[in-house]
Amino acid sequence: MDSAHNISARRPLSPAQARAARLPVGRGGGIRLKTAVEMQRIRRVSRVLEELFRELRAKIVPGVTTENLSAYCERCILAKKALPALKGYKGFPAAICASVNQTAVHGVPNATPLATGDIITVDITISIDGWHSDSAWTYIVGHTGEEKRRLVKAAWKATVSGILAARAGGRLGDIGAAIEHTAKRFGCSILEDFAGHGIGRMLHEDPIIVHTGTRGVGQPIVPGMVFTIEPILCLGRPEVLTLEDGWTIITRDGSPAAQFEHTIAIFRDRTEIMTYTLDNIHGIDLPPFFERQNSSKSLFNISFRIRNFGTFFAVWEFAPQIPKPQKTGLSAA
């Protein structure tokens, strides 16, 4: 896990930010740029991970335990000849992180049943042939109140804002600035102790992706980068406590937290969301598969193409339909 604070001229850089600002970029060390072949390998893993998150939506109901969910996810991952990369990572005991309500991150699955009105963030990393992909979704259990819905909406919008700001020719500070602006617009706090990260052969690679910041500041964003954007938002103060298990981190004031994470890849003329291929993310208040999807609907890869005049908009590219699963850095944030 990487600590991170606001990249801003108003206050000193943290050690993590200072390191990120001077990381070399290239094939030899520091930020490892990916080739087209390597991008395809990460894309393959990401499709399996996205498929799992879509199937998981139907499993998150009142009465189910997070232990049940972890066991289900592990069976699905192994059935796809993938590996649950979180299990055993620095001693973590499960295939997923399951963070309910005030648990902000790294929740260890347990035998407590979910209840109507809960929100749960599921964070999963998988690998195939040594290549990793990482994603997290916050789900609403049944129906919940307006405050939690506002939080989930804010977390989704914040991640989308960060993705839209991540384009070749920009700076990593652009991502944090966009996320920070969106969180403030919804009256939510960002947990600044947690950051996104590069990903590829290793679960956690450089660069560090800080979720607050200033536009035009930080490491240049260049083609070949693959990293996660994964801000954690809460309704209260951005302060946390670690429980006795050494993993589970909760908000100090007990306010609920929510998170969406995606693995993205930077190309010269577009940014590809590796872990999200259905529907245009523009204008969506909540993740689309919160509503029942028409199973016959076509799937699309979403990329963002930058024209010379600077306009930024979505381009849809047809992709094969994801098959149904068989029934059977932890992230830096």
Coordinates of C-alpha atoms in Angstrom, one line a residue:
M1 CA 0.0 0.0 0.0
D2 CA 1.3 3.4 -0.9
S3 CA 0.7 6.5 1.2
A4 CA -0.2 9.6 -0.8
H5 CA -1.2 13.2 -0.1
N6 CA -2.2 16.2 -2.2
I7 CA 0.2 17.1 -4.9
S8 CA 0.1 20.9 -4.6
A9 CA 2.4 23.9 -4.3
R10 CA 0.6 24.7 -1.1
R11 CA 2.2 21.9 0.9
P12 CA 5.3 19.8 0.7
L13 CA 5.3 16.5 -1.3
S14 CA 5.1 13.3 0.6
P15 CA 8.0 10.8 0.1
A16 CA 5.8 8.8 -2.2
Q17 CA 5.0 11.8 -4.4
A18 CA 8.6 12.9 -4.4
R19 CA 9.6 9.4 -5.6
A20 CA 6.8 9.3 -8.2
A21 CA 7.9 12.7 -9.6
R22 CA 11.4 11.5 -10.4
L23 CA 10.7 8.0 -11.6
P24 CA 12.4 7.1 -14.9
V25 CA 10.1 6.0 -17.7
G26 CA 11.0 3.2 -20.0
R27 CA 11.7 -0.5 -20.4
G28 CA 14.6 -0.8 -18.0
G29 CA 13.2 0.4 -14.6
G30 CA 10.9 2.7 -12.8
I31 CA 7.7 3.0 -14.8
R32 CA 7.7 0.0 -17.1
L33 CA 6.0 0.8 -20.4
K34 CA 4.0 -2.0 -22.0
T35 CA 4.2 -3.2 -25.6
A36 CA 1.1 -3.9 -27.7
V37 CA 1.5 -7.6 -27.0
E38 CA 1.7 -7.0 -23.3
M39 CA -1.3 -4.7 -23.4
Q40 CA -3.2 -7.6 -25.0
R41 CA -2.2 -10.0 -22.2
I42 CA -3.5 -7.5 -19.6
R43 CA -6.7 -7.0 -21.7
R44 CA -7.3 -10.7 -21.6
V45 CA -7.1 -10.9 -17.8
S46 CA -9.2 -7.8 -17.5
R47 CA -12.1 -9.3 -19.5
V48 CA -12.2 -12.3 -17.1
L49 CA -12.2 -9.9 -14.2
E50 CA -15.0 -7.8 -15.6
E51 CA -17.1 -10.8 -16.3
L52 CA -16.8 -11.9 -12.7
F53 CA -17.9 -8.5 -11.4
R54 CA -21.0 -8.6 -13.6
E55 CA -21.9 -12.1 -12.4
L56 CA -21.3 -11.1 -8.8
R57 CA -24.1 -8.5 -8.9
A58 CA -26.7 -11.2 -8.7
K59 CA -25.0 -12.8 -5.7
I60 CA -25.0 -9.8 -3.4
V61 CA -28.3 -10.1 -1.6
P62 CA -29.4 -9.8 2.0
G63 CA -28.3 -12.8 4.0
V64 CA -25.2 -13.8 2.1
T65 CA -21.9 -13.6 3.9
T66 CA -18.7 -12.1 2.5
E67 CA -17.1 -15.5 3.2
N68 CA -19.7 -17.0 0.7
L69 CA -18.8 -14.3 -1.8
S70 CA -15.1 -14.9 -1.5
A71 CA -15.5 -18.6 -2.0
Y72 CA -17.8 -18.1 -5.0
C73 CA -15.2 -15.7 -6.6
E74 CA -12.3 -18.0 -6.0
R75 CA -14.2 -20.9 -7.7
C76 CA -15.0 -18.7 -10.7
I77 CA -11.5 -17.4 -11.0
L78 CA -10.0 -20.9 -10.9
A79 CA -12.6 -22.2 -13.4
K80 CA -11.3 -19.6 -15.8
K81 CA -7.7 -20.9 -15.3
A82 CA -6.8 -17.7 -13.6
L83 CA -5.3 -17.2 -10.1
P84 CA -6.7 -15.1 -7.2
A85 CA -3.7 -12.8 -6.8
L86 CA -4.8 -11.3 -3.5
K87 CA -4.9 -14.7 -1.7
G88 CA -1.6 -15.1 0.2
Y89 CA -0.4 -11.6 -0.9
K90 CA 1.7 -10.5 2.1
G91 CA -0.4 -13.0 4.0
F92 CA -3.9 -11.8 3.0
P93 CA -6.2 -14.8 3.7
A94 CA -8.9 -14.5 1.0
A95 CA -9.5 -14.2 -2.7
I96 CA -11.3 -10.8 -2.4
C97 CA -11.3 -7.8 -0.2
A98 CA -14.9 -7.3 1.0
S99 CA -15.4 -3.9 2.7
V100 CA -18.9 -3.3 4.1
N101 CA -20.3 0.2 5.1
Q102 CA -17.7 1.9 7.3
T103 CA -14.9 -0.5 6.2
A104 CA -12.9 1.6 3.8
V105 CA -10.6 -1.0 2.3
H106 CA -8.9 -4.4 2.7
G107 CA -11.9 -5.9 4.5
V108 CA -11.3 -9.6 5.4
P109 CA -14.3 -11.8 4.4
N110 CA -16.2 -13.1 7.4
A111 CA -19.4 -14.9 8.5
T112 CA -21.5 -11.8 9.1
P113 CA -24.6 -11.7 6.7
L114 CA -25.2 -8.7 4.6
A115 CA -28.3 -6.7 5.4
T116 CA -30.7 -4.6 3.3
G117 CA -29.2 -1.1 3.0
D118 CA -25.6 -2.1 3.3
I119 CA -23.0 -1.1 0.7
I120 CA -20.1 -3.4 0.0
T121 CA -17.0 -2.8 -1.9
V122 CA -15.5 -5.9 -3.5
D123 CA -11.8 -5.5 -4.6
I124 CA -10.4 -8.4 -6.8
T125 CA -7.1 -8.9 -8.5
I126 CA -6.4 -11.9 -10.7
S127 CA -3.6 -13.1 -12.9
I128 CA -3.3 -15.3 -16.0
D129 CA 0.2 -16.4 -17.1
G130 CA 1.8 -13.9 -14.8
W131 CA -0.2 -10.9 -16.0
H132 CA -2.4 -9.0 -13.6
S133 CA -5.6 -6.9 -13.6
D134 CA -7.2 -5.1 -10.7
S135 CA -10.7 -3.7 -10.2
A136 CA -13.2 -2.8 -7.4
W137 CA -16.9 -2.2 -7.4
T138 CA -19.2 -0.9 -4.6
Y139 CA -22.6 -2.7 -4.6
I140 CA -25.8 -1.7 -2.9
V141 CA -27.5 -4.5 -1.0
G142 CA -31.2 -4.3 -1.8
H143 CA -32.2 -0.7 -1.3
T144 CA -30.5 1.9 0.7
G145 CA -31.0 5.5 1.8
E146 CA -30.2 8.7 -0.1
E147 CA -27.0 9.4 1.7
K148 CA -25.4 6.1 0.7
R149 CA -26.7 6.4 -2.8
R150 CA -25.1 9.8 -3.0
L151 CA -21.8 8.4 -1.8
V152 CA -21.9 5.5 -4.3
K153 CA -22.7 8.0 -7.1
A154 CA -19.9 10.3 -6.0
A155 CA -17.4 7.4 -5.9
W156 CA -18.4 6.3 -9.4
K157 CA -18.3 9.8 -10.8
A158 CA -14.9 10.5 -9.2
T159 CA -13.3 7.4 -10.8
V160 CA -14.8 8.3 -14.1
S161 CA -13.5 11.9 -13.8
G162 CA -10.0 10.5 -13.1
I163 CA -10.2 8.2 -16.1
L164 CA -11.3 11.0 -18.4
A165 CA -8.3 13.1 -17.3
A166 CA -5.8 10.3 -17.9
R167 CA -4.6 10.9 -21.4
A168 CA -1.2 11.0 -23.2
G169 CA 0.4 14.4 -23.0
G170 CA -1.1 15.2 -19.6
R171 CA 0.3 14.9 -16.1
L172 CA -0.6 12.5 -13.2
G173 CA -1.7 15.6 -11.2
D174 CA -4.5 16.1 -13.8
I175 CA -6.0 12.8 -12.6
G176 CA -6.0 13.8 -8.9
A177 CA -7.3 17.2 -9.6
A178 CA -10.3 15.9 -11.5
I179 CA -11.1 13.3 -8.8
E180 CA -10.8 15.9 -6.1
H181 CA -13.1 18.4 -7.9
T182 CA -15.8 15.7 -8.3
A183 CA -15.6 14.5 -4.7
K184 CA -16.0 18.1 -3.4
R185 CA -18.9 18.7 -5.7
F186 CA -20.7 15.8 -4.0
G187 CA -19.7 16.8 -0.5
C188 CA -17.5 13.8 0.0
S189 CA -14.0 13.3 1.4
I190 CA -11.2 11.4 -0.3
L191 CA -9.1 9.0 1.8
E192 CA -5.7 10.4 0.8
D193 CA -3.7 7.6 2.4
F194 CA -4.5 5.3 -0.5
A195 CA -3.3 5.4 -4.1
G196 CA -3.6 3.8 -7.5
H197 CA -0.6 2.0 -9.0
G198 CA 0.9 0.6 -12.1
I199 CA 0.2 -3.0 -12.9
G200 CA 1.4 -5.7 -15.2
R201 CA 3.8 -8.5 -14.4
M202 CA 3.5 -7.4 -10.8
L203 CA 0.4 -6.5 -8.9
H204 CA 2.0 -3.2 -7.7
E205 CA 4.2 -1.3 -10.1
D206 CA 5.1 2.3 -10.6
P207 CA 3.7 4.9 -11.1
I208 CA 1.9 5.9 -8.0
I209 CA -1.5 7.4 -8.8
V210 CA -2.5 10.0 -6.2
H211 CA -6.2 10.8 -6.0
T212 CA -5.9 14.5 -5.1
G213 CA -3.7 17.0 -6.9
T214 CA -3.1 20.0 -9.1
R215 CA -3.4 20.1 -12.9
G216 CA -0.2 20.2 -14.8
V217 CA 1.8 18.8 -11.9
G218 CA 3.5 15.4 -11.6
Q219 CA 4.9 12.7 -13.9
P220 CA 4.0 13.0 -17.6
I221 CA 1.4 10.5 -18.8
V222 CA 2.9 8.7 -21.8
P223 CA 1.7 5.8 -24.2
G224 CA 2.5 2.4 -22.8
M225 CA 1.5 3.2 -19.2
V226 CA -1.0 0.8 -17.5
F227 CA -2.2 1.7 -14.1
T228 CA -5.3 1.7 -11.8
I229 CA -7.5 4.6 -10.8
E230 CA -9.2 3.8 -7.5
P231 CA -10.2 6.7 -5.2
I232 CA -12.0 5.8 -1.9
L233 CA -14.6 8.3 -0.8
C234 CA -16.4 8.7 2.5
L235 CA -19.2 10.8 3.9
G236 CA -17.3 11.9 7.0
R237 CA -13.8 12.9 7.8
P238 CA -11.0 11.3 5.8
E239 CA -9.4 9.5 8.8
V240 CA -9.0 5.8 9.2
L241 CA -8.1 3.1 11.8
T242 CA -6.7 -0.4 11.2
L243 CA -8.4 -3.2 13.1
E244 CA -6.6 -5.9 15.1
D245 CA -6.5 -8.3 12.1
G246 CA -3.9 -6.0 10.6
W247 CA -5.9 -5.7 7.4
T248 CA -9.3 -4.2 7.8
I249 CA -9.3 -0.5 7.7
I250 CA -12.3 1.5 8.8
T251 CA -13.3 5.2 8.9
R252 CA -12.5 6.6 12.3
D253 CA -15.9 8.3 12.6
G254 CA -17.8 5.3 11.3
S255 CA -19.0 7.0 8.1
P256 CA -19.6 4.8 5.1
A257 CA -17.0 4.5 2.3
A258 CA -17.3 3.6 -1.3
Q259 CA -14.8 2.8 -4.1
F260 CA -14.6 2.0 -7.8
E261 CA -11.4 0.9 -9.4
H262 CA -10.4 0.3 -13.0
T263 CA -7.3 -0.8 -14.8
I264 CA -6.6 1.6 -17.7
A265 CA -4.0 1.7 -20.5
I266 CA -2.6 4.8 -22.2
F267 CA -2.2 4.9 -26.0
R268 CA -1.1 7.8 -28.1
D269 CA -4.6 8.7 -29.2
R270 CA -6.8 7.1 -26.7
T271 CA -7.2 5.7 -23.1
E272 CA -8.7 2.3 -22.8
I273 CA -10.6 1.1 -19.8
M274 CA -9.3 -2.5 -19.6
T275 CA -11.8 -3.6 -16.9
Y276 CA -15.0 -2.0 -18.3
T277 CA -16.4 -2.7 -21.8
L278 CA -20.1 -2.1 -21.7
D279 CA -21.8 1.2 -22.4
N280 CA -20.5 4.8 -22.5
I281 CA -19.4 6.0 -19.1
H282 CA -20.4 9.6 -19.9
G283 CA -23.5 10.7 -18.0
I284 CA -24.0 7.5 -16.0
D285 CA -25.0 8.3 -12.4
L286 CA -24.5 4.8 -11.1
P287 CA -22.7 1.7 -12.6
P288 CA -25.0 0.5 -15.4
F289 CA -25.2 -3.1 -14.2
F290 CA -26.9 -1.9 -11.0
E291 CA -29.9 -2.2 -13.3
R292 CA -30.8 -5.5 -14.9
Q293 CA -28.9 -5.8 -18.2
N294 CA -30.5 -7.2 -21.4
S295 CA -28.4 -10.3 -22.0
S296 CA -28.6 -9.9 -25.7
K297 CA -27.1 -6.4 -25.6
S298 CA -23.8 -6.1 -27.5
L299 CA -20.6 -5.3 -25.7
F300 CA -18.3 -2.6 -26.7
N301 CA -14.7 -1.5 -25.8
I302 CA -14.6 2.1 -24.7
S303 CA -11.7 4.2 -25.6
F304 CA -11.2 8.0 -25.5
R305 CA -9.8 9.7 -28.6
I306 CA -8.1 13.1 -28.5
R307 CA -8.4 15.3 -31.6
N308 CA -5.9 18.0 -32.4
F309 CA -8.3 20.7 -31.3
G310 CA -8.5 19.2 -27.9
T311 CA -12.0 17.8 -27.8
F312 CA -12.3 14.7 -25.7
F313 CA -15.1 12.2 -26.5
A314 CA -16.0 8.5 -26.6
V315 CA -15.3 6.1 -29.5
W316 CA -17.1 2.8 -29.4
E317 CA -15.3 -0.3 -30.9
F318 CA -17.1 -3.6 -31.2
A319 CA -15.7 -6.4 -29.1
P320 CA -16.7 -10.1 -28.8
Q321 CA -19.4 -10.8 -26.2
I322 CA -18.1 -12.0 -22.9
P323 CA -19.2 -15.6 -22.2
K324 CA -21.0 -16.5 -19.1
P325 CA -18.8 -17.9 -16.3
Q326 CA -19.1 -21.6 -15.3
K327 CA -21.2 -22.2 -12.3
T328 CA -19.3 -24.0 -9.9
G329 CA -1.2 -3.7 -3.6
L330 CA -3.8 -6.0 -2.2
S331 CA -4.3 -3.0 -4.3
A332 CA -2.2 0.1 -3.3
A333 CA -5.6 1.3 -2.2

